[in-house]
Coordinates of C-alpha atoms in Angstrom, one line a residue:
Chain A
E1 CA 0.0 0.0 0.0
T2 CA 1.6 3.2 -1.2
G3 CA -0.9 5.7 0.1
V4 CA -2.3 6.4 -3.4
T5 CA -5.6 4.7 -4.2
Q6 CA -7.1 4.5 -7.6
T7 CA -10.6 3.4 -8.5
P8 CA -11.9 1.6 -10.4
R9 CA -9.1 -1.0 -10.9
H10 CA -10.6 -2.2 -14.1
L11 CA -12.9 -0.4 -16.6
V12 CA -14.5 -1.4 -19.9
M13 CA -16.2 1.3 -21.8
G14 CA -17.7 1.9 -25.2
M15 CA -16.5 4.7 -27.4
T16 CA -19.6 6.8 -26.8
N17 CA -19.5 6.4 -23.0
K18 CA -18.4 9.0 -20.4
K19 CA -16.6 7.7 -17.4
S20 CA -14.2 9.0 -14.7
L21 CA -11.1 7.7 -13.0
K22 CA -10.5 8.6 -9.4
C23 CA -7.3 9.0 -7.5
E24 CA -6.8 9.8 -3.8
Q25 CA -3.6 10.3 -1.9
H26 CA -3.2 10.2 1.9
L27 CA 0.4 11.3 2.0
G28 CA 0.0 15.1 2.3
H29 CA 1.7 15.6 -1.1
N30 CA 1.3 18.8 -3.1
A31 CA 1.8 17.4 -6.6
M32 CA -0.3 14.8 -8.4
Y33 CA 0.1 13.2 -11.8
W34 CA -1.6 11.1 -14.4
Y35 CA 0.5 8.7 -16.5
K36 CA -0.5 6.4 -19.3
Q37 CA 1.2 3.0 -19.6
S38 CA 0.8 1.1 -22.9
A39 CA 2.5 -2.1 -23.7
K40 CA 6.1 -1.8 -24.8
K41 CA 6.2 1.9 -24.3
P42 CA 7.6 4.1 -21.5
L43 CA 5.3 5.7 -19.0
E44 CA 3.8 8.7 -20.7
L45 CA 3.2 11.8 -18.6
M46 CA -0.3 13.2 -19.3
F47 CA -1.0 15.9 -16.7
V48 CA 0.6 17.4 -13.6
Y49 CA -1.1 19.3 -10.8
N50 CA 0.9 21.2 -8.2
F51 CA -1.1 22.8 -5.3
K52 CA -4.3 22.1 -7.3
E53 CA -3.0 24.1 -10.3
Q54 CA -2.3 22.3 -13.6
T55 CA 1.3 22.8 -14.5
E56 CA 1.8 20.4 -17.3
N57 CA -0.4 19.1 -20.1
N58 CA 1.6 16.9 -22.5
S59 CA -0.4 17.5 -25.6
V60 CA -3.1 15.1 -24.4
P61 CA -6.3 14.9 -26.6
S62 CA -9.3 16.8 -25.2
R63 CA -11.2 13.6 -24.8
F64 CA -9.2 13.3 -21.6
S65 CA -10.1 16.0 -19.1
P66 CA -8.4 16.2 -15.7
E67 CA -9.8 17.7 -12.5
C68 CA -8.1 18.4 -9.2
P69 CA -10.6 19.7 -6.7
N70 CA -8.0 19.7 -3.8
S71 CA -4.5 18.5 -3.2
S72 CA -5.7 15.0 -2.2
H73 CA -7.9 14.1 -5.1
L74 CA -7.4 13.9 -8.8
F75 CA -9.9 12.8 -11.5
L76 CA -9.6 11.9 -15.1
H77 CA -12.8 12.4 -17.1
L78 CA -13.1 10.2 -20.2
H79 CA -15.3 11.0 -23.1
T80 CA -15.5 9.6 -26.6
L81 CA -12.4 7.5 -26.3
Q82 CA -10.8 5.4 -29.0
P83 CA -9.7 1.7 -28.8
E84 CA -6.0 2.9 -28.9
D85 CA -6.7 4.7 -25.6
S86 CA -6.9 1.2 -23.9
A87 CA -4.0 1.2 -21.4
L88 CA -3.1 1.2 -17.7
Y89 CA -3.7 4.7 -16.3
L90 CA -1.5 5.4 -13.3
C91 CA -1.9 8.2 -10.8
A92 CA 1.0 9.3 -8.7
S93 CA 1.8 12.0 -6.1
S94 CA 4.9 13.6 -4.7
Q95 CA 5.9 16.1 -2.2
G96 CA 7.1 18.5 -4.8
E97 CA 7.1 18.3 -8.6
G98 CA 10.0 16.2 -9.7
S99 CA 10.7 14.4 -6.4
E100 CA 10.1 10.8 -5.7
A101 CA 6.7 9.8 -7.0
F102 CA 4.4 7.3 -5.2
F103 CA 2.1 5.4 -7.6
G104 CA -1.3 3.9 -7.2
Q105 CA -2.2 0.4 -8.5
G106 CA -3.6 1.9 -11.8
T107 CA -6.8 1.5 -13.6
R108 CA -6.8 -1.0 -16.5
L109 CA -9.0 0.7 -19.2
T110 CA -10.3 -1.2 -22.2
V111 CA -12.2 0.8 -24.8
V112 CA -14.4 -1.3 -27.0
Chain B
G1 CA 11.9 11.1 -28.4
E2 CA 12.4 9.8 -24.9
S3 CA 15.2 11.1 -22.8
V4 CA 15.8 8.0 -20.8
G5 CA 16.2 4.5 -22.1
L6 CA 17.3 1.1 -21.1
H7 CA 19.7 -1.1 -22.9
L8 CA 17.9 -4.4 -22.8
P9 CA 14.2 -5.1 -22.8
T10 CA 14.6 -8.4 -21.0
L11 CA 17.1 -10.0 -18.6
S12 CA 17.0 -13.6 -17.3
V13 CA 19.1 -14.8 -14.4
Q14 CA 19.3 -17.7 -12.0
E15 CA 18.3 -17.3 -8.4
G16 CA 21.3 -16.3 -6.3
D17 CA 23.1 -14.5 -9.2
N18 CA 23.8 -10.8 -9.2
S19 CA 21.7 -8.8 -11.7
I20 CA 22.7 -5.6 -13.5
I21 CA 20.1 -3.5 -15.2
N22 CA 21.4 -0.6 -17.3
C23 CA 19.9 2.8 -18.3
A24 CA 21.3 5.5 -20.6
Y25 CA 20.1 9.1 -20.3
S26 CA 20.7 11.8 -22.8
N27 CA 20.2 15.1 -20.8
S28 CA 23.4 16.1 -19.0
A29 CA 21.5 18.6 -16.9
S30 CA 19.5 15.9 -15.2
D31 CA 20.2 16.0 -11.5
Y32 CA 18.0 13.3 -9.9
F33 CA 17.4 9.7 -10.9
I34 CA 15.2 7.0 -9.5
W35 CA 14.8 3.3 -10.1
Y36 CA 11.3 1.8 -9.9
K37 CA 10.1 -1.8 -9.8
Q38 CA 6.8 -2.8 -11.2
E39 CA 5.3 -6.2 -10.5
S40 CA 2.4 -7.6 -12.5
G41 CA -0.9 -5.9 -11.8
K42 CA 0.7 -3.2 -9.6
G43 CA 1.9 0.4 -10.0
P44 CA 5.7 1.2 -10.0
Q45 CA 7.3 1.1 -6.6
F46 CA 10.4 3.2 -5.6
I47 CA 13.6 1.2 -5.1
I48 CA 16.4 3.6 -4.8
D49 CA 17.4 7.1 -5.9
I50 CA 20.6 9.0 -6.5
R51 CA 21.4 12.7 -7.0
S52 CA 24.0 13.9 -9.6
N53 CA 26.5 14.9 -6.9
M54 CA 27.0 11.2 -6.1
D55 CA 28.2 8.3 -8.1
K56 CA 27.1 5.4 -6.0
R57 CA 24.4 4.7 -3.5
Q58 CA 23.6 1.5 -1.7
G59 CA 20.4 0.1 -0.3
Q60 CA 19.3 -3.3 0.9
R61 CA 20.7 -5.7 -1.7
V62 CA 20.6 -3.0 -4.3
T63 CA 23.2 -0.5 -5.5
V64 CA 22.7 2.3 -8.0
L65 CA 25.7 3.6 -9.9
L66 CA 25.8 6.8 -11.8
N67 CA 28.4 7.6 -14.4
K68 CA 27.8 11.2 -15.5
T69 CA 30.7 11.1 -18.0
V70 CA 28.9 8.7 -20.2
K71 CA 25.4 9.4 -18.9
H72 CA 24.8 5.9 -17.7
L73 CA 22.9 4.6 -14.7
S74 CA 22.8 1.1 -13.5
L75 CA 20.9 -0.9 -10.9
Q76 CA 22.7 -3.9 -9.3
I77 CA 20.7 -6.5 -7.4
A78 CA 22.7 -8.8 -5.2
A79 CA 21.6 -12.5 -4.7
T80 CA 18.6 -12.1 -7.0
Q81 CA 15.5 -13.9 -5.8
P82 CA 12.3 -15.0 -7.6
G83 CA 10.5 -12.1 -5.9
D84 CA 12.7 -9.7 -7.8
S85 CA 11.0 -10.7 -11.0
A86 CA 9.4 -7.6 -12.3
V87 CA 9.8 -4.7 -14.8
Y88 CA 12.4 -2.2 -13.8
F89 CA 12.3 1.5 -14.9
C90 CA 14.7 4.3 -14.5
A91 CA 13.4 7.8 -14.3
E92 CA 15.1 11.2 -14.4
N93 CA 14.3 14.7 -13.3
I94 CA 15.6 16.9 -16.1
Q95 CA 14.7 20.2 -14.4
A96 CA 13.7 21.1 -10.9
G97 CA 10.0 21.6 -10.6
T98 CA 9.1 19.4 -13.5
A99 CA 7.8 15.8 -13.5
L100 CA 9.9 12.7 -13.7
I101 CA 10.6 11.3 -17.2
F102 CA 10.6 7.5 -17.5
G103 CA 12.5 5.2 -19.9
K104 CA 11.4 1.9 -21.3
G105 CA 11.5 -1.0 -18.8
T106 CA 13.7 -4.0 -18.5
T107 CA 11.8 -7.2 -17.6
L108 CA 13.8 -9.2 -15.1
S109 CA 13.0 -12.9 -14.9
V110 CA 14.5 -15.0 -12.1
S111 CA 14.4 -18.7 -12.3
S112 CA 15.0 -21.0 -9.4

């Protein structure tokens, strides 16, 4: 248990669905991240929030929409996804941006 | 392209052997490096880190070596055990205040 909890662990959704991924950290960290992990690729940084403010958006398509209501919670809203968006989505947090990141277990997303 | 990479996608060793996993990075300004371990169905977990003002750091059964001259990072695991089987990633912090950048993983398989 790393102190970062992601729900759901698994999600299957159709291309016309809207769903949300949730991440919660109990570590008192200021920075939170969304990473995408596809097979045979490095972890891809998607979004970064620092003190609830978005500081990085790595050219992520608008069908992915992050939300950070407070320093402990991070959401990823999904809308009109494509099959190639199927991947493991990992949330992480750290004390400061760029320091040791603690990861959740991830949400395994399958788009059908 | 990615800034951090690993030399071998897979490494197979016998239980009790020492394992060495390598990583090359391209940005000479990077000042902080981390090794992560990811077991099947889990998020990456911190193993050990090193700052650029050091060339070696030891943990329990693990040692990280940093060679800034050739921009090379390695993880040594002593007396490798079946529980060490996982995917290992190196990550770097290119600039203070920015998120970690990950390389492709090396899958370590330990046979008994």
